[in-house]
Short mmCIF file of C-alpha atoms and ligand atoms in Angstrom, two decimals:
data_model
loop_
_atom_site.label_atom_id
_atom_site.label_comp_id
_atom_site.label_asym_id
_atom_site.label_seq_id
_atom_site.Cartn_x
_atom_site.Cartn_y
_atom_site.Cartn_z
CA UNK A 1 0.00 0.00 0.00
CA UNK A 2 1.10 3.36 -1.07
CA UNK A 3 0.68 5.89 1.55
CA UNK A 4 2.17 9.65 1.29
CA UNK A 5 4.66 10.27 3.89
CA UNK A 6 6.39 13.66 4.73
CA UNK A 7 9.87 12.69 3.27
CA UNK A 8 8.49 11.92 0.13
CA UNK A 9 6.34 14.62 -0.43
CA UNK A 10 8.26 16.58 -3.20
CA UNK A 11 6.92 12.88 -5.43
CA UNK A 12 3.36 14.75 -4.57
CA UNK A 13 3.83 18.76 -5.92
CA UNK A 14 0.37 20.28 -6.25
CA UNK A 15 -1.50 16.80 -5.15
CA UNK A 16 -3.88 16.38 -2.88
CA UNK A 17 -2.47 13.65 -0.59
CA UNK A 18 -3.63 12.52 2.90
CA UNK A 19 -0.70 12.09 6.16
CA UNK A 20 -1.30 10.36 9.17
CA UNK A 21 0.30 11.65 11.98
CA UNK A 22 0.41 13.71 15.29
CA UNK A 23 0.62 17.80 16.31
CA UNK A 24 4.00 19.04 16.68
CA UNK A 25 3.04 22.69 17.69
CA UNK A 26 0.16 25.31 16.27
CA UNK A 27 0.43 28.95 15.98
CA UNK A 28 -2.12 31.34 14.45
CA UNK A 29 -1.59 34.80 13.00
CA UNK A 30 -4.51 36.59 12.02
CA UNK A 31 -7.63 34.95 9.57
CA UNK A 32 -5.14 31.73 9.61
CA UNK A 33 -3.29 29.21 11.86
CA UNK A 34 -1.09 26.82 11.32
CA UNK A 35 -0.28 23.16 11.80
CA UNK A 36 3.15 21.98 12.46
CA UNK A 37 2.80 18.35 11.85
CA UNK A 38 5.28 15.26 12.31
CA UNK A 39 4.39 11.55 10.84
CA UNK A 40 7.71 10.17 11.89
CA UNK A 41 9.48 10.59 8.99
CA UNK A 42 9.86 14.42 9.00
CA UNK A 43 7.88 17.80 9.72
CA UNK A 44 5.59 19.87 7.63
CA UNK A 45 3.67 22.80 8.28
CA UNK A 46 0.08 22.87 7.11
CA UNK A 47 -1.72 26.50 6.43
CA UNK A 48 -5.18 26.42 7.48
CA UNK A 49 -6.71 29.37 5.86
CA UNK A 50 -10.68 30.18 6.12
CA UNK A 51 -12.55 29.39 2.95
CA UNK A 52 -9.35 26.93 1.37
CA UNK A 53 -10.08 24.29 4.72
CA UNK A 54 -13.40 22.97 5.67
CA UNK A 55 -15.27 25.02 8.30
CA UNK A 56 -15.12 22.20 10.63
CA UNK A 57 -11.07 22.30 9.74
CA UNK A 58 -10.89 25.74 10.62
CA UNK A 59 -12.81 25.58 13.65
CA UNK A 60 -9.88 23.49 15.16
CA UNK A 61 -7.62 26.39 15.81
CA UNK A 62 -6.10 26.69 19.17
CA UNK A 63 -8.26 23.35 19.98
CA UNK A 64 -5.40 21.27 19.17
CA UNK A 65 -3.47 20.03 21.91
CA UNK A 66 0.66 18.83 21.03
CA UNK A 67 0.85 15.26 20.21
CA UNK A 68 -3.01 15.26 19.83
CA UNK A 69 -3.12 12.18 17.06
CA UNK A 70 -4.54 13.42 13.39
CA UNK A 71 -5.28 12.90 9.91
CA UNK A 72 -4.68 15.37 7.34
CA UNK A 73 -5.74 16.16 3.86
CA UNK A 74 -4.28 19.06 1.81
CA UNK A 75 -2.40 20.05 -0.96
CA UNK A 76 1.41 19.63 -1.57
CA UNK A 77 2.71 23.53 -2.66
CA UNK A 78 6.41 23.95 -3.06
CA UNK A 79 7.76 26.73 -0.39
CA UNK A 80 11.34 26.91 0.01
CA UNK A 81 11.14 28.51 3.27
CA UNK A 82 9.56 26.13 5.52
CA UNK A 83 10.96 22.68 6.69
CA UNK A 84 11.75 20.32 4.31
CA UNK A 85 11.33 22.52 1.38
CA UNK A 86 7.31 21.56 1.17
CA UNK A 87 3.90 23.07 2.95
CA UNK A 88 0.35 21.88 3.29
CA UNK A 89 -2.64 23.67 2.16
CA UNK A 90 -4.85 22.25 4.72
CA UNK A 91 -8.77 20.74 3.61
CA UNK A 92 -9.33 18.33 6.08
CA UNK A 93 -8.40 17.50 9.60
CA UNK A 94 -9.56 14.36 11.53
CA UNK A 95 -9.05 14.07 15.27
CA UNK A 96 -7.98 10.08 16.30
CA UNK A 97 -6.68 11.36 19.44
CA UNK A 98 -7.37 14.00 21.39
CA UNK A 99 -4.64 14.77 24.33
CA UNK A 100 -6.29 16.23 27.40
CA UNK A 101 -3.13 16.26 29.55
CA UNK A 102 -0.42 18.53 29.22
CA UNK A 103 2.54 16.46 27.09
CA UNK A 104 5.58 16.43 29.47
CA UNK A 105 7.84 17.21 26.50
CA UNK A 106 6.77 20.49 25.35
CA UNK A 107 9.15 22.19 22.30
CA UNK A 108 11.10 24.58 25.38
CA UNK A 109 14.49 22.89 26.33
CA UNK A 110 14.69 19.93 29.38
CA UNK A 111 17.35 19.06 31.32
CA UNK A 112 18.64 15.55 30.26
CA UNK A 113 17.88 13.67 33.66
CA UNK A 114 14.37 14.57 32.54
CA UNK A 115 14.89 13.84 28.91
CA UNK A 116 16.19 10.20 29.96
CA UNK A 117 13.03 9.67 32.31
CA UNK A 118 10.67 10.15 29.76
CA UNK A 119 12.69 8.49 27.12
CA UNK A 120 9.53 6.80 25.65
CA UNK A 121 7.77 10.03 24.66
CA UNK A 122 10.91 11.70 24.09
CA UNK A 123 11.96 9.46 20.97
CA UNK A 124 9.32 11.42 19.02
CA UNK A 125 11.10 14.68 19.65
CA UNK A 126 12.82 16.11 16.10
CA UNK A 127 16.62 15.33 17.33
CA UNK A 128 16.08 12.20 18.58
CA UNK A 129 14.50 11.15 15.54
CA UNK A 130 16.96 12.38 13.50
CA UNK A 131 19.30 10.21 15.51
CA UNK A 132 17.89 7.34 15.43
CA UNK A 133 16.81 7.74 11.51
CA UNK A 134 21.21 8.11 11.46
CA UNK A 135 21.55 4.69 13.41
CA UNK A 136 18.72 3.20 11.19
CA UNK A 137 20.97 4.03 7.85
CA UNK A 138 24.11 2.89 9.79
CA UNK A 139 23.32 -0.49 10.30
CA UNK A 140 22.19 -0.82 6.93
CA UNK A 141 25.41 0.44 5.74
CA UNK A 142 27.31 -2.30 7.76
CA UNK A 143 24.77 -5.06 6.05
CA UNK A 144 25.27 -3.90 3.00
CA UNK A 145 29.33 -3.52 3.38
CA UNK A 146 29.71 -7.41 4.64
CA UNK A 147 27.09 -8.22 1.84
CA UNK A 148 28.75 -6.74 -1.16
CA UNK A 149 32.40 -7.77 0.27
CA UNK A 150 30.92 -12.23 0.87
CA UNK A 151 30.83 -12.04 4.15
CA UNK A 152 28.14 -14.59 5.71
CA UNK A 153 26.00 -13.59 8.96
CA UNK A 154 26.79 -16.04 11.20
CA UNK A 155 25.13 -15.17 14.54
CA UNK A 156 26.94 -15.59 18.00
CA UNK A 157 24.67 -16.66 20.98
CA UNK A 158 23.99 -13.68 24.14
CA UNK A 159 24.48 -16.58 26.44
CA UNK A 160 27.67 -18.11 26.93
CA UNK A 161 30.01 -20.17 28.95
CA UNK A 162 33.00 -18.09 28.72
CA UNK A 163 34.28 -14.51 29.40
CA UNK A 164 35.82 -13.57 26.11
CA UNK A 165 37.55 -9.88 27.15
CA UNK A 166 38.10 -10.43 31.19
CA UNK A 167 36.48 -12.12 34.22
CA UNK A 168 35.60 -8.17 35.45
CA UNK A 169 32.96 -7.32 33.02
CA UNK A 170 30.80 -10.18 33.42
CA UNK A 171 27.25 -10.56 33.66
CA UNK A 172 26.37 -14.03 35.33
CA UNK A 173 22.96 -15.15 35.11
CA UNK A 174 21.15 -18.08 36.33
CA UNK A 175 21.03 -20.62 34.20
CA UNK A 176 18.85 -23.54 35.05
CA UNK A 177 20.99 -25.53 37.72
CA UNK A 178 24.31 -23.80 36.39
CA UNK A 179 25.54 -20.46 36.13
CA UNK A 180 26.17 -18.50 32.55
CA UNK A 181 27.10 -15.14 31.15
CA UNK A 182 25.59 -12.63 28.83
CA UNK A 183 27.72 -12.29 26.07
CA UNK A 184 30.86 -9.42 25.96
CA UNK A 185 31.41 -10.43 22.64
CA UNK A 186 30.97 -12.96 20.15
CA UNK A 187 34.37 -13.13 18.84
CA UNK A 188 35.16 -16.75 19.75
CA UNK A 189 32.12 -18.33 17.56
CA UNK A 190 33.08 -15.96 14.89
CA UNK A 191 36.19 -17.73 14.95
CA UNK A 192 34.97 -21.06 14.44
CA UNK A 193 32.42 -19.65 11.78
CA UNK A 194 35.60 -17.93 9.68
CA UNK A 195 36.83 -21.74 9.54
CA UNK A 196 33.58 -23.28 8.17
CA UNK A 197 32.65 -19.82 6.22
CA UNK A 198 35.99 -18.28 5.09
CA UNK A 199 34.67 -14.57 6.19
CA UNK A 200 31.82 -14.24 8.78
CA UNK A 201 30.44 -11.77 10.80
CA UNK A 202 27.77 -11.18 14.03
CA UNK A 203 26.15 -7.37 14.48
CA UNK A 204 24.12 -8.00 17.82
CA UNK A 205 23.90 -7.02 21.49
CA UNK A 206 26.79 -7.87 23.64
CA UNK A 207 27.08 -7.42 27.36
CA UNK A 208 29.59 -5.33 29.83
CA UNK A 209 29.18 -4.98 33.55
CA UNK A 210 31.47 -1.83 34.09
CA UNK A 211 30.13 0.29 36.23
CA UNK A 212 31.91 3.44 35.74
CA UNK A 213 30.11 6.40 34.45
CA UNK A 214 31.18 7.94 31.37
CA UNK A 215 29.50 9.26 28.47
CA UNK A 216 30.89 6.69 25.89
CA UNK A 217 29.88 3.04 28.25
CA UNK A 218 26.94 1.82 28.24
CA UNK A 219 25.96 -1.85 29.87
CA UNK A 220 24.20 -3.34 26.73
CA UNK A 221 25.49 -2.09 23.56
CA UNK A 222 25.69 -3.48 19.66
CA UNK A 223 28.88 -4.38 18.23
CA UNK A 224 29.79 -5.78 14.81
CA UNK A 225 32.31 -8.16 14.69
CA UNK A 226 33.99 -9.54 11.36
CA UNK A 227 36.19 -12.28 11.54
CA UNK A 228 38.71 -13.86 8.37
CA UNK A 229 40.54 -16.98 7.31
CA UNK A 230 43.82 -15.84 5.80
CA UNK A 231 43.87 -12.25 7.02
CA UNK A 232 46.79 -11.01 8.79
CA UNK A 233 46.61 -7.76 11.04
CA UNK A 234 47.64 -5.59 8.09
CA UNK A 235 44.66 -6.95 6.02
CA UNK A 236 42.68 -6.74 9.32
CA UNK A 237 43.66 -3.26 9.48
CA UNK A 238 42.68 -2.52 5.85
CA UNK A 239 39.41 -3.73 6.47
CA UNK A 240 38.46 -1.93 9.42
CA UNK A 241 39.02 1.70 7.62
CA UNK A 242 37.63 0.45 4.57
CA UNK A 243 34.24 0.25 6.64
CA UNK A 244 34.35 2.65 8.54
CA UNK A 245 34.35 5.17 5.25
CA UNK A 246 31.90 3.17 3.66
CA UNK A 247 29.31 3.73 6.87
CA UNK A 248 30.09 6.99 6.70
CA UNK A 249 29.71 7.89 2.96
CA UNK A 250 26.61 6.09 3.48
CA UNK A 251 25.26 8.44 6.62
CA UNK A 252 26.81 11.35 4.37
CA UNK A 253 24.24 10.26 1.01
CA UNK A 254 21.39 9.00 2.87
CA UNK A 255 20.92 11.49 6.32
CA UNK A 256 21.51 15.14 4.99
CA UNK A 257 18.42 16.48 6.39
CA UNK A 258 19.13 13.86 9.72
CA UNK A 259 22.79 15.93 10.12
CA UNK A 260 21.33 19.38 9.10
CA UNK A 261 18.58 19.11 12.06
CA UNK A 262 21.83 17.90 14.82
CA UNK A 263 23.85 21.01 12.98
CA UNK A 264 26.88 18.24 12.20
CA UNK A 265 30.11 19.73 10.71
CA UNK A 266 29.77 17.58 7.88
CA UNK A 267 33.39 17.99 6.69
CA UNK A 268 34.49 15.87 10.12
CA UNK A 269 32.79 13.04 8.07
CA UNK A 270 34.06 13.70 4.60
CA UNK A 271 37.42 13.80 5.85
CA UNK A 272 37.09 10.09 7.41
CA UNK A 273 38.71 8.45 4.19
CA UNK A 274 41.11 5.37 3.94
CA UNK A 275 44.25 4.96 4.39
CA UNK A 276 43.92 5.71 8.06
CA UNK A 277 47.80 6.62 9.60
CA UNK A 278 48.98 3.64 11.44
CA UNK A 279 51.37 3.59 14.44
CA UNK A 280 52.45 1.39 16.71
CA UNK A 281 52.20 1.26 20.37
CA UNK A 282 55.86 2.76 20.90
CA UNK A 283 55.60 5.42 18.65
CA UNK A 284 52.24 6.54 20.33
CA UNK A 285 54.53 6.00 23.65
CA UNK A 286 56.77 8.21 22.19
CA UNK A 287 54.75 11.19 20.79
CA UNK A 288 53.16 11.21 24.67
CA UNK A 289 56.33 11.85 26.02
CA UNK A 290 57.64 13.96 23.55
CA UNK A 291 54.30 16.27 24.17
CA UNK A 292 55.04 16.38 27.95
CA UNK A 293 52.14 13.66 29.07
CA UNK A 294 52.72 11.56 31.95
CA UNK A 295 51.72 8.51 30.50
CA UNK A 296 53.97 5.39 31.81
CA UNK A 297 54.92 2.51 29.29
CA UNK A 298 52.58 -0.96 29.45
CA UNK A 299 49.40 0.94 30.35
CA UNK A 300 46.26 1.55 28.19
CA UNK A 301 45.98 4.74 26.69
CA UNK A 302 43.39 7.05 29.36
CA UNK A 303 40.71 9.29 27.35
CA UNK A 304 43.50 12.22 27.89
CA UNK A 305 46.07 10.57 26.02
CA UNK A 306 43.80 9.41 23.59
CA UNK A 307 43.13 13.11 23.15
CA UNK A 308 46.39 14.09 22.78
CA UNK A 309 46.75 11.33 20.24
CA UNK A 310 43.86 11.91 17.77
CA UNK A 311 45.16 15.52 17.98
CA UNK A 312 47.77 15.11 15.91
CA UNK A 313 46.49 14.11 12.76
CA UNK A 314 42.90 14.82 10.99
CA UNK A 315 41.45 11.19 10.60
CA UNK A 316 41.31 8.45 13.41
CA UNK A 317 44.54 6.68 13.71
CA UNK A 318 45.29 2.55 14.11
CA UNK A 319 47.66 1.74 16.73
CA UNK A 320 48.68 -1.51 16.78
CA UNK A 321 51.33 -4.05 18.13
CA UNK A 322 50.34 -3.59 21.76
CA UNK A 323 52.33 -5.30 25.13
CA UNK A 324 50.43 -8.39 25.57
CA UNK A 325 50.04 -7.70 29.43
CA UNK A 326 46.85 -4.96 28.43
CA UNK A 327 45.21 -7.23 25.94
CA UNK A 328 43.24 -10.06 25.77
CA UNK A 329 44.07 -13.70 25.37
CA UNK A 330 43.56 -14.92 22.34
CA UNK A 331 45.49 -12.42 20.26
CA UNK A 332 48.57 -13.18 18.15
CA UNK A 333 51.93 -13.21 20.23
CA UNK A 334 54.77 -11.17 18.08
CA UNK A 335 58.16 -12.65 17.30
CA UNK A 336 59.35 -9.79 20.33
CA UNK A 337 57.41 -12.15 22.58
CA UNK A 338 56.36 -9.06 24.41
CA UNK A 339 53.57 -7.38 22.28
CA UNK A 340 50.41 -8.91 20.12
CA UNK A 341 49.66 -8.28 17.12
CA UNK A 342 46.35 -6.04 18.27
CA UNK A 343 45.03 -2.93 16.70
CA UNK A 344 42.64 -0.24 18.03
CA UNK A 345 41.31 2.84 16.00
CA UNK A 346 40.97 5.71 17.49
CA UNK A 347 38.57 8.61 16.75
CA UNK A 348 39.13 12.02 17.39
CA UNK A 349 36.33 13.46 20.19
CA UNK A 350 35.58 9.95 20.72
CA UNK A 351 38.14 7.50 21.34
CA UNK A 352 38.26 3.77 20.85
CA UNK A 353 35.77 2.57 18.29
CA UNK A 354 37.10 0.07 16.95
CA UNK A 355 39.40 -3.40 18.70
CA UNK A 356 40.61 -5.97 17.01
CA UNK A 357 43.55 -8.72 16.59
CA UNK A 358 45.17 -11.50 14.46
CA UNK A 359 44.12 -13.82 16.52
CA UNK A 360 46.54 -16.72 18.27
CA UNK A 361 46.23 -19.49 16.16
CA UNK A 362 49.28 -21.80 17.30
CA UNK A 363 47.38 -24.29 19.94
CA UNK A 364 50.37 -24.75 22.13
CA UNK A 365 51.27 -20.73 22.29
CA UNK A 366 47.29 -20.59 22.48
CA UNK A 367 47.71 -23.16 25.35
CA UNK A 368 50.12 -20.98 27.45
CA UNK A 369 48.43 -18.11 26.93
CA UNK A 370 45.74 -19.91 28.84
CA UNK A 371 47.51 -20.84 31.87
CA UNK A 372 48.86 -17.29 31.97
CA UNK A 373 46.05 -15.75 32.21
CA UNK A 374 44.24 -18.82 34.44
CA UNK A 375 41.78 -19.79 31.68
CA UNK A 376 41.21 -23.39 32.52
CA UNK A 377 41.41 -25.03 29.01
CA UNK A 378 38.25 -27.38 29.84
CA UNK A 379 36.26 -24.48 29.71
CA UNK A 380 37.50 -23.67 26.04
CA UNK A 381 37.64 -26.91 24.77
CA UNK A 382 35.64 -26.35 21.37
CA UNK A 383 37.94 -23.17 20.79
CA UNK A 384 40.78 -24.87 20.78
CA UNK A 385 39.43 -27.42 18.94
CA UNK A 386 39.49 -24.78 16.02
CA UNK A 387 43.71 -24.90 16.40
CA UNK A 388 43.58 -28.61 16.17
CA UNK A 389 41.80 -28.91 13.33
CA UNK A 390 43.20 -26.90 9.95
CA UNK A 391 44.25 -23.98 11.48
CA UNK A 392 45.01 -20.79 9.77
CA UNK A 393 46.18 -17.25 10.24
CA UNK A 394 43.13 -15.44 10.68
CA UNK A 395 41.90 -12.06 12.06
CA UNK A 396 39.27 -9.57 12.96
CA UNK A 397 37.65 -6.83 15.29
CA UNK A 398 34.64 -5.56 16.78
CA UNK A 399 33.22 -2.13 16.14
CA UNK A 400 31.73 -0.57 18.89
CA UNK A 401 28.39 0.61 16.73
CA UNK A 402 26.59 3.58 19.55
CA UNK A 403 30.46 5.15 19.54
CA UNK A 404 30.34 4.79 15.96
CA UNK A 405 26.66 6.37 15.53
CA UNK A 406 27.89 8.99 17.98
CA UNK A 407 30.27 9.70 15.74
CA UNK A 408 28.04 9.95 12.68
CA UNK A 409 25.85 12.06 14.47
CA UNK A 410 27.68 14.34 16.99
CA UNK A 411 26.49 13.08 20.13
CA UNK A 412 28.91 13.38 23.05
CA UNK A 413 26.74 11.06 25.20
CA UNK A 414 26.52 7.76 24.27
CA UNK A 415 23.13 7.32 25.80
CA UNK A 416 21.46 9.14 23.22
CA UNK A 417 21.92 7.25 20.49
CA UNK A 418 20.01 4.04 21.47
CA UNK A 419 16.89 4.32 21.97
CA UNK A 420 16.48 2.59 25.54
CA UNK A 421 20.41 2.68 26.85
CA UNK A 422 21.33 0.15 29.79
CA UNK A 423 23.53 1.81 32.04
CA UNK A 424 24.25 1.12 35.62
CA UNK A 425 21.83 3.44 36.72
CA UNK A 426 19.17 2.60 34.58
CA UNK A 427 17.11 -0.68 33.36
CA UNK A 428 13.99 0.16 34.32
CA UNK A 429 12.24 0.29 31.19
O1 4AD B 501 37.79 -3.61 22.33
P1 4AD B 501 36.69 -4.59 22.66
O2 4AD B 501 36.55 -4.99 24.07
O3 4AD B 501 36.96 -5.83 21.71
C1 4AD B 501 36.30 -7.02 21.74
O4 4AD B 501 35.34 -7.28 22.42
C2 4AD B 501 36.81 -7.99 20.73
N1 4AD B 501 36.46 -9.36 21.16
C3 4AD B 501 36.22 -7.66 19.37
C4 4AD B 501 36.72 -8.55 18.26
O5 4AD B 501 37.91 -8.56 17.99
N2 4AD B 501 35.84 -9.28 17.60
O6 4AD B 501 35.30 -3.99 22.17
C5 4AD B 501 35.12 -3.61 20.83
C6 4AD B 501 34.50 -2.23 20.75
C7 4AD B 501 35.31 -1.13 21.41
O7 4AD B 501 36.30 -0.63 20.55
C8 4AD B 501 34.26 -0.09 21.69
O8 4AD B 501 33.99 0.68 20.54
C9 4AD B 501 33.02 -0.93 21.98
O9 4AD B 501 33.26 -2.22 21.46
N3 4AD B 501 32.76 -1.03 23.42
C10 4AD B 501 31.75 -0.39 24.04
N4 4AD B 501 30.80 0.43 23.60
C11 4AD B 501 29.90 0.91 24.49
N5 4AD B 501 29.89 0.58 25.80
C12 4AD B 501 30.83 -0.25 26.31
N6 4AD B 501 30.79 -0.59 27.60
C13 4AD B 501 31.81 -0.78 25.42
N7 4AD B 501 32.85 -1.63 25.56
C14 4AD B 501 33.41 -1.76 24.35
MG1 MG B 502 39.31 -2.60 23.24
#
């Protein structure tokens, strides 16, 4: 069924067409009044003038309440002026719901404790739509990025046996007569998928218990996570900017009105193209010191040295070959036998968005890493399995897809670009 919506009213120039929606705001000046009106999709502004609307039409003004629900028929009239590029001459207006409290979220400005209280009514607000019409386009951008390149969707389950990135960050749940985990990332049956599949790939809700506060955490978040046969951390490198431009050309053709309403400096997008500079862990050391930071050698990089970092170049930067004390388990021991072969990208404003590896794919230097860090090998049987039977090189990473909306969009808080964040303060509804 064809309906009219408000984005694709310039199809509909001097129609008559029909939108279903809800009351943004009225004003009236004069003989006429207007209807700012939002289907979901975008805002118009209707002109009810007397004589051009129905009496009964007409007779609305100053009855209508915000967010009262309505129908509307008019006529499409170019006007280059008002939202969107397109007005209404209204004919016809049908009540379906009329609001008799006051809305909570009226058009003045709330603080964002409020905002996040009333997160269910405040989705229908113009940014937040725009936001979330941003993250709509960005996940199709990463379907369509591991579709075109034959990648295969392989999904990774949200409850597990094992803690993939640390025993800290764990969610335990009860599980029947035994305990189990919500996911923190479904990197390990991506790896046994990339030996059946060749290239695989999850996008889906993982899991992280942290309970610090800070505007780029959040307790449930999405995170796509490729994962290839073959592919060293180079390659593994190479693929990570390669999407990363392609989500963003993407956002960049598909959401200018989206980043027009947020006011986004849409060159900080533009600029986002591949090759990405890549340093290693030492050099990074080294431009720290050499600007005067106090950063000491074997930690993780703190959101102030990640600042000073992304400052000094213009797109987000790769550093890679990290000392395997900071990372995770499974990745790739270097010849040094000191660092892995592990990459993050960094974004300017942000941070980390993206963490990845070439993963460890020797069993017995698999094996040690293990015992090091007091992984009892029962409970990973089936992973190592994947060393013991035809194993290759292989690689891959997990974008970290809120940072990477907030990105796209502006944000500086995480929490508003999912519509219903998890954070340790809040899982009530
Ligand atoms: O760097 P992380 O922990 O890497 C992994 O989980 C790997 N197993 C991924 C892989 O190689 N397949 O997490 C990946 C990304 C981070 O770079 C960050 O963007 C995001 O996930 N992330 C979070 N985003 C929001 N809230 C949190 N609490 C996050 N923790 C990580
Ligand atoms: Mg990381």
């Amino acid at each position: 069924m064809d309906k009219v919506t408000i984005e694709n009213l310039s199809d509909y120039d001097g129609k008559e067409i029909e939108l279903r929606g809800w009351v943004y705001n009225t004003r009236s000046i004069g003989k006429i009044w207007f209807i700012i009106f939002r289907d979901g999709t975008g805002l118009v502004q209707g002109v009810v003038v007397k004589g051009e609307a129905s009496n009964e039409a007409f007779a609305l003004k100053q009855k209508l309440n915000q967010e009262d629900s309505v129908i509307i028929i008019g006529t499409v009239k170019k006007e280059p002026r008002s939202v969107g590029g397109y007005e209404l001459g209204i004919k016809d207006i049908t009540i379906v719901n009329h609001v008799t409290e006051e809305y909570p979220i009226s058009p003045k400005e709330h603080g964002a404790d409020f905002l996040m209280s009333n997160r269910h009514l405040w989705l229908r607000s113009k940014r937040q739509n725009a936001i979330m019409r941003v993250r709509h386009q960005v996940v199709k951008a990463i379907r369509d990025f591991f579709d075109i390149n034959g990648f295969t969707l392989i999904d990774s389950p949200i409850f597990t046996g094992n803690a993939v990135e640390g025993t800290t960050t764990l969610f335990e749940v009860d599980y029947f007569e035994r305990s189990a985990y919500l996911t923190q990332s479904g990197q390990l049956y991506q790896e046994a998928g990339a030996t059946a599949f060749g290239k695989t790939y999850c996008f889906g809700p993982t899991f992280r218990a942290e309970k610090s506060k800070t505007r780029r955490h959040l307790t449930e978040f999405w995170m796509v996570e490729p994962e290839m046969a073959y592919v060293d951390i180079d390659e593994n490198m190479t693929w990570a900017e390669n999407l990363v431009s392609y989500i963003l050309d993407k956002v960049l053709a598909k959401c200018k009105n989206e980043l027009n309403t947020l006011e986004r400096d849409i060159s900080k997008l533009e600029n986002m193209k591949p090759p990405f500079p890549r340093i290693t862990y030492d050099e990074a050391f080294k431009l720290l010191k050499e600007r005067g930071s106090t950063f000491e050698y074997g930690n993780d990089f703190g959101a102030p040295d990640e600042t000073i970092l992304s400052n000094q170049f213009d797109k987000p930067i790769m550093i890679h070959r990290w000392p395997a004390e900071i990372k995770a388990f499974y990745m790739r021991q270097n010849d040094d036998g000191k660092t892995v072969a592990a990459m993050d990208v960094l974004f300017p404003g942000i941070g980390e968005i993206v963490g990845g590896s070439q993963r460890e794919e020797r069993l017995d230097v698999l094996k040690t890493k293990c015992a090091d860090f007091d992984i009892p090998e029962e409970d990973l049987w089936w992973y190592l399995d994947t060393r013991k039977f035809g194993t290759v090189p292989h690689a891959g990473f997990g974008l970290g897809f809120e940072r990477m909306v907030m990105f796209a969009t502006g944000m500086t808080n995480i929490r508003d670009v999912i519509p219903f964040p998890r954070t340790p303060q809040n899982a009530e509804f």
